[in-house]
Amino acid sequence: MYRPQEGIEVNVRLINQITFTTPTEPPRLTSVSSYSLNGKKDRLTISFNGTSLPEGPGNIKVKQTDSDLLVEGKLTRKSPTECTAVISTAWTEDTTHLSFGKRYSVESATFNSIEILVDSDISFDVPNPAVITSFSVPAECSSNSFDIEVIGQNLPSSGKYTLTLSDSHSISITFSIETAGKGTVKAGLPTAVQFGREYSVLSVTNGDDHVLFNQTTFTTPLGPTLNSISTDWKSPDKKEVILTLSGLRMMAGEYTLTFHEQGETTNLTISVTIDTKTTGSGSAVIYDGPKLNYGTTYEVLSLTSDTLHFALAPSLKFTTDPEPARLTSISCTRLSDEDRKADFTVGGRMMTIDGQYTIAVNETGTSVQRTFGVAMSSTKEGTGSAVLFSQTEEEMELDYATEYEVVGVKNPCQSQILIEPNLKFRTGSEPTRLVSFSIAGYEEKQKKVKFEMAGRVLHRIKLFKVGLSISSDLKHTVLMADNIETEKWEGSAALFPSSVAELEYGKTYTVSSFKMGDDAAELFFEGNSITIGSESSRLVKIANEDDEGLNSTTLTLSSRVLTVGGKYEMKVTGTPLPSSSSSSNGNHETTLTFKATSATENTVRLTLYPLEDAIVKYGHSYSVDWMKVVDGASILVETEGCVFVTPKEPARICSWIRAVLNKDRTKVTISLEGRAFAKPLGSIWVSLGDTFLESLSMRRISETLCEADFPVSSNGNPLSMKYEEAYTLCMKPDGKNTLLVDNGITVHIPAPPSFTEVKFNFTNSLGTGCIAVLTGTDLVVGTEYEVTLNTSYTFLIMVKSSTHAESSEMEIGVGGTITYSTHVLIETIEPIDEESGIVLTPSPFSGQIPARPNVNEIFVDSETGHNNQTCGDLSRPCSTMDVAWQIMRKLNVFAPTFSLLNSSSLSSQMSIESGMSVLIQNGTNSEPSLHIPSSTPESATSPLIVVSSALLNIQNIDLVVGSSDPSFILISASSSKMILKDGLITVKTETVLSRNEMEDLCDWTTGLIELTETELNVTNNRFFNISQGAISMNGGELNIHGSIFTNNSPNHQTFSSARRNIVCSEDGTVRIESLSAGDGTLLHPSAWMSSEGCSIESTEVNVASPLFVPTLSSDSTSKFDKKTKSFTLTIEGSVLIPCSLFLKVIAMRRDGTESNSILIPLTVDSATSFTETKIVFTLSSSSVGSLDNSLEWQGRLTFGNNQTTNNSFVIQQNSSDRLAQSVKDNMKWWIPLVVVLSCALLALILVVVLLMRRRNKNKGRKSENDGEQELDQTEYKIDVLNAEGNNDDHQNTVITSNHNHIHDNPTISEYSSKAYDVTKLMAHSAGQAPVLIMGEDHFGQPTIETTLVNSQDTLFNRLHGREDRPELNIHQARLDVVKAVETLFSHVPHALALQRLSPHWVFYTPSNAVCFRLNDDPPSQAPTTIPTQSGPQKEMQEEKRWSAPEEENRENGIDEKKVTVFRLGLILWEITTGQVPFSETDAVNAQRQLGMGIVPRMDSIEPVELSTLLTECLDLNPACRPSLDSVVSRLESIEERKKEEGVDLLELPNRQEPQPESRKPKPTFQHI
């Protein structure tokens, strides 16, 4: 409508009449007529009914009924009463698509932007289409094909589906939907779907109908693929090549590899073995009659078996190495002695023409290697030579008369040359030859020359003569003898003195002859010469003469051939003379030097002490050690005559050491050092200018030390020494001293020491210790003084320097010794040594004790021990934590923090009093623990930590209690607050309760942590192994965040299920926000927490429970005894713990309602047998007299806070049922009589048959020609007992039943010759288990007999059975079983029945003999889990756990002995480890795992030899398993070594005591 603006003039013209016609009915949508999805399921078409619908395009909005989501669509008018809407569909929810399976209502509709009316409740449902939700493909595949599992919804099972895929091109596969919306697409061979490809799903159709799919891509598994083949030489001579195959998902087995030479068409095949999922190998001959050729490339065509084809990598090829060069032959030719060479002719293959080769040979039987050269004239032939003998070892290549083996051939151009095996040759013999004649050395101070000779083929234990000549004149013949010790020929000739000289110094001699004797023929020798060295310089004699005075001596040296003008040095060693004052000082070594003025005689003057250049000492005898030219050669020294002696030394003062004032400052003591001090010393003089002072006294301290006392004063007394003056020691003024004094010895008189200042300094950050530091002047280092304060406290100080002295550490503020912030006076300083001397300042001086630092945190480091302190009344030393607590308490710190740097311990009690706040935390990144000592006389106080109206915060610390009794309390808190965070509380050693300690089991009120009206916050803390209980609380609050309570058991020997985590009583509150693991997180957390009136707040399920939650089994029974009028109740179940446990006997009406009941306590005293799983209880009629005897009585268990088990058992039936049962029982009174008479008749018939067979057998033995007796052809079953016992020198007892032997005993020879089937020897007796035992009869002939065994005494039960099982010797058990199996196969050729060998089928007789159960019928119902009791008829299914993999296919034929070896390996593994094979699964899955190649691990098997033997026994390939004989011999060897280390026993509780030897049955059969 037009509205004029303000201020504008508007003219209005009236119209006489305006008319219009309204429609008869407004446009309206009234209902939905139909709706349907299109073929692709991406659009929904809805047809609507309406009235007066206008033309033109329209829009519609629909609303999802369970949300506010609006979806828009287009409307198309068909007629005034009909229109359609088309809206897109999808799985997602948005404003443009309808969601499948949702309901929508029409919200609004418009045509030409004009809104029309919509009736209410116009709605429609979007149908759920057929859809495939996933394609499930295996991760990998080990066969030619695989299945793609199609999973979907609303998929009709009719019709064929077509799946269209694409990787590089499209593939179509058909499949069907079987059941429940699932189908299987066959892929792999022979389909077009390949392994290891990613496929996109293009479409899925069912006829013309499209099927939706959510998963658009999937990847096919990787199948068996051969990726590469590498070659290597299988044999060192490279005549056979090994092919190594590498791939993925390869299955173990035998396969055929097909290939051909590149460019050829002839196919070759070899067999290969796949060992693992990735590798395999095969081999082929390549040299003699090759299947392959050297240096050839082959194309791989296929790798197949009967059932499997491998995928091949593209263009898969392999190439063999080219043919290597090879030396095939060598021969040797001997040449002349002069040449000393040998020629060789060699043969080879693929050698280089004109190639130079080096051949390496070893002398046969040694490792010494020689080499020589060979030149090849062709690829097949060559020649060379080698030096047989030379004067130098390096030039000699080979030796005469020696066999050599070729060990190597080298050529610079060829990397490797092979050698034919055992390629050898031999050189010829050699004549006797002198090779070398040389000087071996000089003897007797070079007065004799020693010769050595070497040769070839010298005869041992012979004399040779070697002539030496100058020019042509023979000078001397040297006789050479064989020295057996050195294995050398030696001789000598004289050189010095010249009167007897045979040879001369400095001459050259030539070997002119070599023969065995004067008349012997000349032998061959090498021409060589020797030169005798020149005569060496020599010291002959020393003489000495003392000079005038005391300070020198002159030596006269006699010598030969010294160089005039040459400089010489000699080392001499002086030994003190017995009478010398230096005799106690040891030997003196020195070096003398001089310049030679003559070749034969020289003099040397030596100065003596005390001159500065003195080099020898008084009173010594010196001998010459060596002499040489300075920086040159050595000079010979004659031993005798080269000795000289120095004169005896007088007493002498050499230096002063110190001067010390005495205490009263009247005397100074001078310490002097000198030599040869003797008693008495006399006196000593000092001088100051022209003043001479004589000592008051002289004291000899030792041979080198003495002391002299002089008077001292400060008033200028001329007869006394003065302070701070320097005096000179001098001879007596009249020059008549007997005590010599060295020149220049000055003595300094010290000033008196004094102290002027004192300071006190802390020694640690806590302020618990301090030291006193005193400052002074002229202090004597090392002196010690006692200091006394005005508080009467005394301490010691030590002088560190001339101005500084300090005390050791003193406690401050502890025990009242030194008080903080105190001004103290130094009253006295007394020397410890009276002669130390001290002069104090005129008046006392003072010092200030510092104030205590404000310290609240102490770092506890276990490295800093305090073993000098004891903790309270305990006799043990204090730990670092104990001392830290004592320090904080003495310092009155009310909010201490203890930061642990290392693990420590706590022994003394921590009493945290009112108002205190204590934090114990981790002070480092490691994991420190706080240890509490074990329960010993030195154990910790209980309670150890007492918290009263205070705060205790323990964070990131493990509290470890060594061991404790049930009364020990770690923390006792009352009216306080505690925080435990990120730590562990545990007890290392458990307390074990016996069966008699029932009161300790049931009455639990106090835990390791005891709380009274206290708030405890536990965050991420663990409570572990606490037998006396973790937490007990009386009132207060307990808040738990993410913590763990586990293994907190009272450890009762019989009732192990009880737990002690938390006990809460009275008005306490427990809030549990979360638990990380442990008892509280179990589905039924029995005994996780016991609530006795407290409030429990938690989001967890079953957080609070009674002390235990028992269950009642339906196997519980009741038996009524008419004589005693009582019921014997056998109550079976779990967690049957006799703590507040009652039997509720209920009288039940027929309508199921309860008439009345009575509670009867179940205690250990009233039960004849009481365990966690069974109670045998006698219920007298009088105890239930209040119940209606005509009704049915049911039994239930009550426990905890009047809780009752859900199920029950019948104690007695109602009266009508009991009457019917009684009538039925009376009708059968005659049945036992018939059974007894029948058994008697059968026994009589059996005796007659046995007697007749015995007679027939005896007749057959008298005449072997009459033929052997045939056995009854009736089918029988048998068990076999091997008489192999625990001790090799024992025999086994045959235990027979009342029916005696069931069958005549054939000999082993009869049994073997007739090939009797062991299943036809005897029948089972009714209700008994006969076994077969092998031994000897009275004639020494092996026999087979029968006996009975306890069917429960099996190897399985001895390993895993009840607690009272017999003790098992591991070593003997292994040997017994192995020997028994081996013996059975040796003597019973048809022992095929051992196919069921398992621990269930191995029995023991009372004498511990091993026996086996053979060919038994399978039980009617076999268990699928491991039973607790073993029996032959119950374990048929279970024994598959010990089967060999090949037993699944017995119809294909198997080696029974190899099967037995595999089963035997599993049994030996079980005996050794004490574990059941594959115990984590049932027998069927165990057999499946064996089929997949999974065998038990050998990680824990020791020794290595045993682990190796078991690994071989469990080899998946039967051919690779050892024989039974090998297993026996190897195991015997292993066990023999183990006997030296002791015998192991399996740790089994409650062992039976071994049976005394006197009570064991005597054996009747020997071991076979």
mmCIF file of N, CA and C in Angstrom, residues 1195-1255:
data_model
loop_
_atom_site.group_PDB
_atom_site.id
_atom_site.type_symbol
_atom_site.label_atom_id
_atom_site.label_comp_id
_atom_site.label_asym_id
_atom_site.label_seq_id
_atom_site.Cartn_x
_atom_site.Cartn_y
_atom_site.Cartn_z
ATOM 1 N N GLY A 1195 19.973 -75.592 51.074
ATOM 2 C CA GLY A 1195 21.091 -74.973 51.774
ATOM 3 C C GLY A 1195 21.654 -73.799 50.986
ATOM 4 N N ARG A 1196 21.849 -72.704 51.656
ATOM 5 C CA ARG A 1196 22.513 -71.537 51.088
ATOM 6 C C ARG A 1196 23.605 -71.077 52.051
ATOM 7 N N LEU A 1197 24.516 -70.248 51.562
ATOM 8 C CA LEU A 1197 25.571 -69.698 52.408
ATOM 9 C C LEU A 1197 25.277 -68.238 52.685
ATOM 10 N N THR A 1198 25.446 -67.808 53.920
ATOM 11 C CA THR A 1198 25.339 -66.396 54.273
ATOM 12 C C THR A 1198 26.700 -65.917 54.732
ATOM 13 N N PHE A 1199 26.978 -64.652 54.461
ATOM 14 C CA PHE A 1199 28.305 -64.103 54.732
ATOM 15 C C PHE A 1199 28.166 -62.597 54.870
ATOM 16 N N GLY A 1200 29.240 -61.945 55.306
ATOM 17 C CA GLY A 1200 29.268 -60.492 55.375
ATOM 18 C C GLY A 1200 28.123 -59.950 56.197
ATOM 19 N N ASN A 1201 27.510 -58.872 55.689
ATOM 20 C CA ASN A 1201 26.393 -58.223 56.367
ATOM 21 C C ASN A 1201 25.082 -58.881 55.946
ATOM 22 N N ASN A 1202 24.900 -60.141 56.330
ATOM 23 C CA ASN A 1202 23.683 -60.925 56.060
ATOM 24 C C ASN A 1202 23.402 -61.089 54.571
ATOM 25 N N GLN A 1203 24.478 -61.133 53.772
ATOM 26 C CA GLN A 1203 24.298 -61.422 52.354
ATOM 27 C C GLN A 1203 24.240 -62.931 52.158
ATOM 28 N N THR A 1204 23.513 -63.358 51.096
ATOM 29 C CA THR A 1204 23.265 -64.784 50.866
ATOM 30 C C THR A 1204 23.589 -65.126 49.420
ATOM 31 N N THR A 1205 24.147 -66.304 49.211
ATOM 32 C CA THR A 1205 24.415 -66.747 47.848
ATOM 33 C C THR A 1205 23.102 -66.898 47.076
ATOM 34 N N ASN A 1206 23.167 -66.635 45.768
ATOM 35 C CA ASN A 1206 21.953 -66.692 44.930
ATOM 36 C C ASN A 1206 21.445 -68.120 44.757
ATOM 37 N N ASN A 1207 22.350 -69.041 44.502
ATOM 38 C CA ASN A 1207 21.916 -70.412 44.245
ATOM 39 C C ASN A 1207 21.990 -71.234 45.530
ATOM 40 N N SER A 1208 21.438 -72.427 45.483
ATOM 41 C CA SER A 1208 21.352 -73.283 46.662
ATOM 42 C C SER A 1208 21.488 -74.727 46.222
ATOM 43 N N PHE A 1209 21.484 -75.626 47.201
ATOM 44 C CA PHE A 1209 21.499 -77.056 46.887
ATOM 45 C C PHE A 1209 20.511 -77.760 47.826
ATOM 46 N N VAL A 1210 20.062 -78.938 47.393
ATOM 47 C CA VAL A 1210 19.037 -79.678 48.138
ATOM 48 C C VAL A 1210 19.698 -80.530 49.208
ATOM 49 N N ILE A 1211 19.276 -80.315 50.454
ATOM 50 C CA ILE A 1211 19.773 -81.145 51.568
ATOM 51 C C ILE A 1211 18.897 -82.384 51.724
ATOM 52 N N GLN A 1212 17.575 -82.210 51.664
ATOM 53 C CA GLN A 1212 16.681 -83.370 51.659
ATOM 54 C C GLN A 1212 15.443 -83.026 50.821
ATOM 55 N N GLN A 1213 14.878 -84.056 50.216
ATOM 56 C CA GLN A 1213 13.675 -83.867 49.421
ATOM 57 C C GLN A 1213 12.437 -83.827 50.344
ATOM 58 N N ASN A 1214 11.321 -83.457 49.720
ATOM 59 C CA ASN A 1214 10.096 -83.481 50.528
ATOM 60 C C ASN A 1214 9.667 -84.927 50.748
ATOM 61 N N SER A 1215 8.712 -85.136 51.623
ATOM 62 C CA SER A 1215 8.356 -86.497 52.076
ATOM 63 C C SER A 1215 7.886 -87.377 50.941
ATOM 64 N N SER A 1216 7.104 -86.870 49.993
ATOM 65 C CA SER A 1216 6.575 -87.710 48.898
ATOM 66 C C SER A 1216 7.699 -88.160 47.991
ATOM 67 N N ASP A 1217 8.640 -87.290 47.682
ATOM 68 C CA ASP A 1217 9.773 -87.666 46.836
ATOM 69 C C ASP A 1217 10.652 -88.697 47.529
ATOM 70 N N ARG A 1218 10.836 -88.542 48.838
ATOM 71 C CA ARG A 1218 11.672 -89.504 49.573
ATOM 72 C C ARG A 1218 11.022 -90.882 49.581
ATOM 73 N N LEU A 1219 9.668 -90.940 49.717
ATOM 74 C CA LEU A 1219 8.968 -92.219 49.736
ATOM 75 C C LEU A 1219 9.123 -92.936 48.403
ATOM 76 N N ALA A 1220 8.995 -92.177 47.299
ATOM 77 C CA ALA A 1220 9.129 -92.797 45.970
ATOM 78 C C ALA A 1220 10.530 -93.360 45.784
ATOM 79 N N GLN A 1221 11.523 -92.640 46.228
ATOM 80 C CA GLN A 1221 12.901 -93.098 46.075
ATOM 81 C C GLN A 1221 13.149 -94.340 46.916
ATOM 82 N N SER A 1222 12.548 -94.406 48.107
ATOM 83 C CA SER A 1222 12.735 -95.577 48.982
ATOM 84 C C SER A 1222 12.163 -96.828 48.353
ATOM 85 N N VAL A 1223 10.949 -96.714 47.755
ATOM 86 C CA VAL A 1223 10.336 -97.870 47.087
ATOM 87 C C VAL A 1223 11.207 -98.349 45.942
ATOM 88 N N LYS A 1224 11.730 -97.411 45.212
ATOM 89 C CA LYS A 1224 12.576 -97.750 44.057
ATOM 90 C C LYS A 1224 13.840 -98.461 44.514
ATOM 91 N N ASP A 1225 14.418 -98.031 45.620
ATOM 92 C CA ASP A 1225 15.634 -98.674 46.118
ATOM 93 C C ASP A 1225 15.357 -100.086 46.617
ATOM 94 N N ASN A 1226 14.188 -100.314 47.283
ATOM 95 C CA ASN A 1226 13.890 -101.631 47.821
ATOM 96 C C ASN A 1226 13.660 -102.665 46.735
ATOM 97 N N MET A 1227 13.216 -102.182 45.553
ATOM 98 C CA MET A 1227 12.966 -103.115 44.449
ATOM 99 C C MET A 1227 14.262 -103.666 43.872
ATOM 100 N N LYS A 1228 15.371 -103.077 44.173
ATOM 101 C CA LYS A 1228 16.635 -103.480 43.558
ATOM 102 C C LYS A 1228 17.548 -104.225 44.535
ATOM 103 N N TRP A 1229 16.951 -104.793 45.579
ATOM 104 C CA TRP A 1229 17.821 -105.467 46.553
ATOM 105 C C TRP A 1229 18.460 -106.724 45.969
ATOM 106 N N TRP A 1230 17.818 -107.287 44.939
ATOM 107 C CA TRP A 1230 18.347 -108.525 44.390
ATOM 108 C C TRP A 1230 19.453 -108.295 43.357
ATOM 109 N N ILE A 1231 19.593 -107.082 42.848
ATOM 110 C CA ILE A 1231 20.599 -106.820 41.777
ATOM 111 C C ILE A 1231 22.019 -107.103 42.259
ATOM 112 N N PRO A 1232 22.450 -106.640 43.441
ATOM 113 C CA PRO A 1232 23.831 -106.960 43.882
ATOM 114 C C PRO A 1232 24.085 -108.451 44.001
ATOM 115 N N LEU A 1233 23.051 -109.223 44.419
ATOM 116 C CA LEU A 1233 23.244 -110.655 44.549
ATOM 117 C C LEU A 1233 23.544 -111.291 43.202
ATOM 118 N N VAL A 1234 22.796 -110.870 42.166
ATOM 119 C CA VAL A 1234 23.028 -111.413 40.829
ATOM 120 C C VAL A 1234 24.430 -111.063 40.349
ATOM 121 N N VAL A 1235 24.875 -109.846 40.624
ATOM 122 C CA VAL A 1235 26.207 -109.420 40.178
ATOM 123 C C VAL A 1235 27.284 -110.266 40.832
ATOM 124 N N VAL A 1236 27.140 -110.541 42.150
ATOM 125 C CA VAL A 1236 28.151 -111.320 42.864
ATOM 126 C C VAL A 1236 28.228 -112.735 42.306
ATOM 127 N N LEU A 1237 27.047 -113.376 42.081
ATOM 128 C CA LEU A 1237 27.057 -114.738 41.547
ATOM 129 C C LEU A 1237 27.657 -114.790 40.155
ATOM 130 N N SER A 1238 27.360 -113.797 39.324
ATOM 131 C CA SER A 1238 27.906 -113.779 37.954
ATOM 132 C C SER A 1238 29.418 -113.650 37.982
ATOM 133 N N CYS A 1239 29.944 -112.793 38.812
ATOM 134 C CA CYS A 1239 31.393 -112.603 38.888
ATOM 135 C C CYS A 1239 32.079 -113.882 39.338
ATOM 136 N N ALA A 1240 31.470 -114.600 40.297
ATOM 137 C CA ALA A 1240 32.086 -115.847 40.771
ATOM 138 C C ALA A 1240 32.157 -116.870 39.657
ATOM 139 N N LEU A 1241 31.064 -116.999 38.870
ATOM 140 C CA LEU A 1241 31.050 -117.942 37.758
ATOM 141 C C LEU A 1241 32.098 -117.583 36.716
ATOM 142 N N LEU A 1242 32.234 -116.273 36.369
ATOM 143 C CA LEU A 1242 33.243 -115.838 35.381
ATOM 144 C C LEU A 1242 34.647 -116.120 35.884
ATOM 145 N N ALA A 1243 34.871 -115.939 37.173
ATOM 146 C CA ALA A 1243 36.212 -116.179 37.722
ATOM 147 C C ALA A 1243 36.576 -117.647 37.611
ATOM 148 N N LEU A 1244 35.599 -118.554 37.860
ATOM 149 C CA LEU A 1244 35.852 -119.992 37.756
ATOM 150 C C LEU A 1244 36.219 -120.379 36.334
ATOM 151 N N ILE A 1245 35.447 -119.850 35.366
ATOM 152 C CA ILE A 1245 35.743 -120.145 33.942
ATOM 153 C C ILE A 1245 37.126 -119.634 33.577
ATOM 154 N N LEU A 1246 37.507 -118.475 34.061
ATOM 155 C CA LEU A 1246 38.802 -117.870 33.732
ATOM 156 C C LEU A 1246 39.954 -118.713 34.269
ATOM 157 N N VAL A 1247 39.809 -119.253 35.479
ATOM 158 C CA VAL A 1247 40.859 -120.094 36.048
ATOM 159 C C VAL A 1247 41.064 -121.337 35.200
ATOM 160 N N VAL A 1248 39.974 -121.956 34.758
ATOM 161 C CA VAL A 1248 40.084 -123.156 33.930
ATOM 162 C C VAL A 1248 40.810 -122.848 32.624
ATOM 163 N N VAL A 1249 40.446 -121.757 31.999
ATOM 164 C CA VAL A 1249 41.094 -121.382 30.715
ATOM 165 C C VAL A 1249 42.577 -121.144 30.923
ATOM 166 N N LEU A 1250 42.952 -120.468 31.992
ATOM 167 C CA LEU A 1250 44.368 -120.179 32.233
ATOM 168 C C LEU A 1250 45.158 -121.457 32.442
ATOM 169 N N LEU A 1251 44.602 -122.411 33.188
ATOM 170 C CA LEU A 1251 45.304 -123.667 33.422
ATOM 171 C C LEU A 1251 45.510 -124.435 32.134
ATOM 172 N N MET A 1252 44.531 -124.441 31.247
ATOM 173 C CA MET A 1252 44.666 -125.149 29.966
ATOM 174 C C MET A 1252 45.715 -124.477 29.097
ATOM 175 N N ARG A 1253 45.740 -123.185 29.063
ATOM 176 C CA ARG A 1253 46.751 -122.494 28.229
ATOM 177 C C ARG A 1253 48.150 -122.716 28.768
ATOM 178 N N ARG A 1254 48.296 -122.763 30.078
ATOM 179 C CA ARG A 1254 49.616 -123.012 30.651
ATOM 180 C C ARG A 1254 50.118 -124.390 30.237
ATOM 181 N N ARG A 1255 49.226 -125.368 30.255
ATOM 182 C CA ARG A 1255 49.632 -126.720 29.859
ATOM 183 C C ARG A 1255 50.015 -126.766 28.387
#
